[in-house]
Coordinates of C-alpha atoms in Angstrom, one line a residue:
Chain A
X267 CA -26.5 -23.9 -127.0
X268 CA -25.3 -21.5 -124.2
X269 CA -21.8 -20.1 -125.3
X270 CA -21.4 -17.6 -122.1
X271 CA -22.6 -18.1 -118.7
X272 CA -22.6 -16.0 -116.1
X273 CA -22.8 -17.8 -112.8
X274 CA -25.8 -15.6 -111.6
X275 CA -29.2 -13.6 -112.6
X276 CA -29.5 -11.6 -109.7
X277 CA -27.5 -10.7 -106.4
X278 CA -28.3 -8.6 -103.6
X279 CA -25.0 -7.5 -101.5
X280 CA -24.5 -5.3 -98.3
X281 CA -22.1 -2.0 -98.8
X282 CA -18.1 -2.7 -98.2
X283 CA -18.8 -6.7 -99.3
X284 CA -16.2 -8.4 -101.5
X285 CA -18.2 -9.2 -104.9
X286 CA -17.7 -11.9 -107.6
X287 CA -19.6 -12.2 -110.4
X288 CA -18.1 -14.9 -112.8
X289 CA -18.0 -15.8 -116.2
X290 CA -17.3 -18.8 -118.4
X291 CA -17.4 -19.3 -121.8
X292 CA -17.6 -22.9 -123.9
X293 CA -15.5 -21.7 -127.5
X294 CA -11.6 -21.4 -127.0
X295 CA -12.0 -17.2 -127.0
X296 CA -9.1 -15.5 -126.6
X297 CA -10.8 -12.4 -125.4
X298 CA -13.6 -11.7 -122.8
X299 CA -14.6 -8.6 -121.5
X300 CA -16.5 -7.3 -118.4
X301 CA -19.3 -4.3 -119.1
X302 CA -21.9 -2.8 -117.3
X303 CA -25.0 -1.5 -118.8
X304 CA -26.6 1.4 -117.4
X305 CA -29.9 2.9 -118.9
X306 CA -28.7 6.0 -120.9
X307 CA -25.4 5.4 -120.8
X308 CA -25.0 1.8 -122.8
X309 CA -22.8 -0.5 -122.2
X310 CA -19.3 0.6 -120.4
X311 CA -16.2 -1.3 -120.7
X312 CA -14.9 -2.3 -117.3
X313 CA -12.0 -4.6 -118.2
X314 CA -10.9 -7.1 -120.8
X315 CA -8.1 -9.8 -121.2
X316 CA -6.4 -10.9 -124.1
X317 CA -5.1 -14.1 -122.7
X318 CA -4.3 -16.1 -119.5
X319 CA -3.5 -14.1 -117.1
X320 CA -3.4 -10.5 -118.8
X321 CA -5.6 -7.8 -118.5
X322 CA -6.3 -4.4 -119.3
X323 CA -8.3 -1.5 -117.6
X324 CA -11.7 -0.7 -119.7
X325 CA -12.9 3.2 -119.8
X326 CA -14.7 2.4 -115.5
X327 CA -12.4 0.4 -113.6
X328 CA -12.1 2.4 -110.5
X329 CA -13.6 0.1 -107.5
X330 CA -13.0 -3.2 -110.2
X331 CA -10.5 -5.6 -110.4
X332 CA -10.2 -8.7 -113.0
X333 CA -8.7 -12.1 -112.7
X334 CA -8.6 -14.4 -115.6
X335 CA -6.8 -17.6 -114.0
X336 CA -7.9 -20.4 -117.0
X337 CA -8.6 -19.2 -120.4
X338 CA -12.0 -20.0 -120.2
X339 CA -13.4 -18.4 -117.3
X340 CA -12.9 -14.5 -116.2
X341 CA -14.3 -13.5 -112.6
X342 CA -14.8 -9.5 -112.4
X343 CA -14.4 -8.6 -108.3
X344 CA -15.4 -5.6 -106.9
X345 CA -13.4 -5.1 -103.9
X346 CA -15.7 -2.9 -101.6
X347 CA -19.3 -2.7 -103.2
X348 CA -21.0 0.9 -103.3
X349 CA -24.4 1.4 -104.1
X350 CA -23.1 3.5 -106.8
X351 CA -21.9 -0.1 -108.6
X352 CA -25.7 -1.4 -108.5
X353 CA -25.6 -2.0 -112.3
X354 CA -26.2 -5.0 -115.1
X355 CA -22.9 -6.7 -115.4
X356 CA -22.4 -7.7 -119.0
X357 CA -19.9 -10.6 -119.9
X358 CA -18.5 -11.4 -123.5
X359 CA -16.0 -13.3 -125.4
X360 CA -14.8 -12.9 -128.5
X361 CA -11.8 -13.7 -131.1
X362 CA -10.1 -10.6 -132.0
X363 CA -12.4 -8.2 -134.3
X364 CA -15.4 -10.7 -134.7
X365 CA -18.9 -10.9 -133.0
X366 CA -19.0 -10.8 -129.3
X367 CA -20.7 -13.4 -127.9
X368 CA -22.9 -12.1 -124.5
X369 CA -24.1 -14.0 -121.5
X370 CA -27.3 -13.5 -119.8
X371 CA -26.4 -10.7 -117.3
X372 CA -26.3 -10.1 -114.1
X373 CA -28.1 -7.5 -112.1
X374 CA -26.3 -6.9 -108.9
X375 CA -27.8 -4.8 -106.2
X376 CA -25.6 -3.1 -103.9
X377 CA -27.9 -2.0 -100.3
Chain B
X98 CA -10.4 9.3 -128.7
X99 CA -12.1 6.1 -129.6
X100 CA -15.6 6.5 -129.0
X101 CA -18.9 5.7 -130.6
X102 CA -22.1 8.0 -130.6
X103 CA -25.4 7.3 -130.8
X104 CA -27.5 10.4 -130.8
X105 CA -31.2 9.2 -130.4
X106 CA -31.9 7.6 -127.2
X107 CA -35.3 6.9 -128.5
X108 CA -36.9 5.9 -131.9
X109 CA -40.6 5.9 -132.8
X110 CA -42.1 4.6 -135.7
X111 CA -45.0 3.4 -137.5
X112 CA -45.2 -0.1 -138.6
X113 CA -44.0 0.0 -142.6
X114 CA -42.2 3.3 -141.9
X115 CA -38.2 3.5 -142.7
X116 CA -36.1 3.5 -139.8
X117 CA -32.4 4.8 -139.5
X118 CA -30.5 4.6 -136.2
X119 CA -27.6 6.7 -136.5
X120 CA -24.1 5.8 -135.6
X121 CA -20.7 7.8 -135.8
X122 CA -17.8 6.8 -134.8
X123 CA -14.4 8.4 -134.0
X124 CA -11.2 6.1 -134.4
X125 CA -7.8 6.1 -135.3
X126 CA -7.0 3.2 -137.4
X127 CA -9.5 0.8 -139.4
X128 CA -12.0 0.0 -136.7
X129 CA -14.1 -3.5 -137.3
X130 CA -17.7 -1.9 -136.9
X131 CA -20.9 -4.0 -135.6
X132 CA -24.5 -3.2 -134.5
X133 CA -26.0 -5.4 -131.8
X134 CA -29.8 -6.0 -130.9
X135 CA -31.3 -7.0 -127.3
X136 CA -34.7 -7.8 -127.8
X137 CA -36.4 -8.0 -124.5
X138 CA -35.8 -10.0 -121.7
X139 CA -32.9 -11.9 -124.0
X140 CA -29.2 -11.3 -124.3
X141 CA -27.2 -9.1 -126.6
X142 CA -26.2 -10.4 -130.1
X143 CA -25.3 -9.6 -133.2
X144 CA -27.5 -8.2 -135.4
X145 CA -24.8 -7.5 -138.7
X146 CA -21.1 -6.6 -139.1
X147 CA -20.0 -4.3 -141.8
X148 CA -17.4 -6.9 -143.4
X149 CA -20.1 -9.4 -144.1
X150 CA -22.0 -6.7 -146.3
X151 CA -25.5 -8.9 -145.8
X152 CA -29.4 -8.3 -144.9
X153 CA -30.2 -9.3 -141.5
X154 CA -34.3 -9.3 -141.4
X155 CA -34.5 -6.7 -143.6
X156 CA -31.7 -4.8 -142.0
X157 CA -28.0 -3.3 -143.9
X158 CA -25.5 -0.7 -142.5
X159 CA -23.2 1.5 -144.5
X160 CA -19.8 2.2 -143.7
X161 CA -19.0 5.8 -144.8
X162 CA -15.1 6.3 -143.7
X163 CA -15.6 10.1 -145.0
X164 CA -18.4 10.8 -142.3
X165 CA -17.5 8.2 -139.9
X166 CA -20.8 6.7 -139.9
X167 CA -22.4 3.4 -139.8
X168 CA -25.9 4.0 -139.8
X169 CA -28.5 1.0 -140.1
X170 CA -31.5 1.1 -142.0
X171 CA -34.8 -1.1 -142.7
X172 CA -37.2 0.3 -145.5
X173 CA -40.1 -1.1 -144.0
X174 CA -40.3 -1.3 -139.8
X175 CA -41.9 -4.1 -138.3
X176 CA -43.3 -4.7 -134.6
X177 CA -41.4 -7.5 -133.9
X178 CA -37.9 -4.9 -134.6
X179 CA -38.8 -2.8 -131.4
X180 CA -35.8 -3.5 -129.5
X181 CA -32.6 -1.9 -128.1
X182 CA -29.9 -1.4 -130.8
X183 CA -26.0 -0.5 -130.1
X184 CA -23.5 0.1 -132.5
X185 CA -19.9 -1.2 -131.8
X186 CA -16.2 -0.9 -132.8
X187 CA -13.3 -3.0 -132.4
X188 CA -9.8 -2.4 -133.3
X189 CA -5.9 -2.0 -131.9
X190 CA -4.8 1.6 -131.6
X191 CA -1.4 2.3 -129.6
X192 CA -0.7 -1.3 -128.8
X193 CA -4.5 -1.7 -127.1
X194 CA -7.1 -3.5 -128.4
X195 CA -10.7 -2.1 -128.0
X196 CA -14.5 -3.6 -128.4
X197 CA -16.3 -0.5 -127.3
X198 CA -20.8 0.3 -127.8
X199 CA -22.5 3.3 -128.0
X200 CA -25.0 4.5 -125.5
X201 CA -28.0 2.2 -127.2
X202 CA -31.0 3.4 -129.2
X203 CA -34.3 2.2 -128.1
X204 CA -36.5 1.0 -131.3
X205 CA -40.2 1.7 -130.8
X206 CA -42.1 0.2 -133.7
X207 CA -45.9 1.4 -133.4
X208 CA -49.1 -0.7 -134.8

């Protein structure tokens, strides 16, 4: 019973591509959210949307941007990939101040 | 700010020894307070939530507003607990809303 999916495991991209990882989710959420997890440093919010169309910046957006088109499904972009954005991308949905519901990750490598 | 610390990186224990994993929290407001688990190679999910007040395998989590804590606690550790643990937070402040982790606490659980 898969709630979030995240469109892939693993990606391997060249520096200065155009990245997009996406993200759907099967249970009405109002809110998603795009993380990275980094060993040490936990899980870091990029950016999050509240509804259609809205967004707000996380505590590392510099080099992201967001775009939430249908209410299920939130795409994280990264506009010109640096190897400094190698990272597990984290997505998650959730109703306002309940459990967060995670998908499976996705490792993106950035040579 | 709002922010969540987790001070231990890494905890070791013997099988039947009490854990704690600490968690403070600083927040301006009521936050909504979680602790998540990723056991290996599987996604992030909750583990307990503070409103619910119940016993997840053997696990419960205080709130104390006067310390800012949320600490979880198991009397009696078990190998199959070794894991990666993250306290959360989630809550409006100044008009934005917020779902933010700490840095992650490993869980060793020794035979």
């Amino acid at each position: 019973d898969v709630k979030v999916t995240q469109s892939s495991r693993y990606l391997v991209k060249r520096t200065g591509e155009k990245v997009f990882l996406e993200c759907v989710q099967d249970m009405d959420h109002e809110n998603m959210f795009w993380y990275r997890q980094d060993p040490g440093l936990g899980l870091r919010l990029i950016y999050f949307s509240y509804d259609v169309k809205m967004k707000e910046k996380g505590d590392i957006p510099e080099g992201y941007s967001v775009s939430r088109e249908k209410k299920e499904r939130f795409s994280l972009i990264l506009e010109s990939a640096s190897t400094n954005q190698t990272s597990m991308y984290l997505c998650a949905s959730s109703l306002m101040d309940t459990e967060a519901f995670f998908g499976q990750g996705t490792r993106l490598t950035v040579v | 700010a709002q922010r969540v610390t987790q001070p231990e990186k890494l905890l070791s224990v013997f099988k039947g020894a009490p854990v704690e994993l600490k968690c403070n929290y600083s927040y301006s407001g009521s936050p909504e307070l979680f602790w998540y688990v990723q056991y290996s190679r599987q996604r992030l999910q909750l583990l307990l939530r503070h409103i619910s007040r119940e016993s997840i395998k053997g696990f419960t989590a205080d709130l104390n507003k006067g310390e800012t804590s949320f600490h979880l606690k198991k009397p009696f550790a078990q190998e199959e607990d070794s894991a990666m643990y993250y306290c959360a937070l989630s809550g409006r402040t100044s008009g934005t809303y917020k779902y933010i982790f700490g840095t992650g606490t490993r869980l060793k659980v020794l035979a």
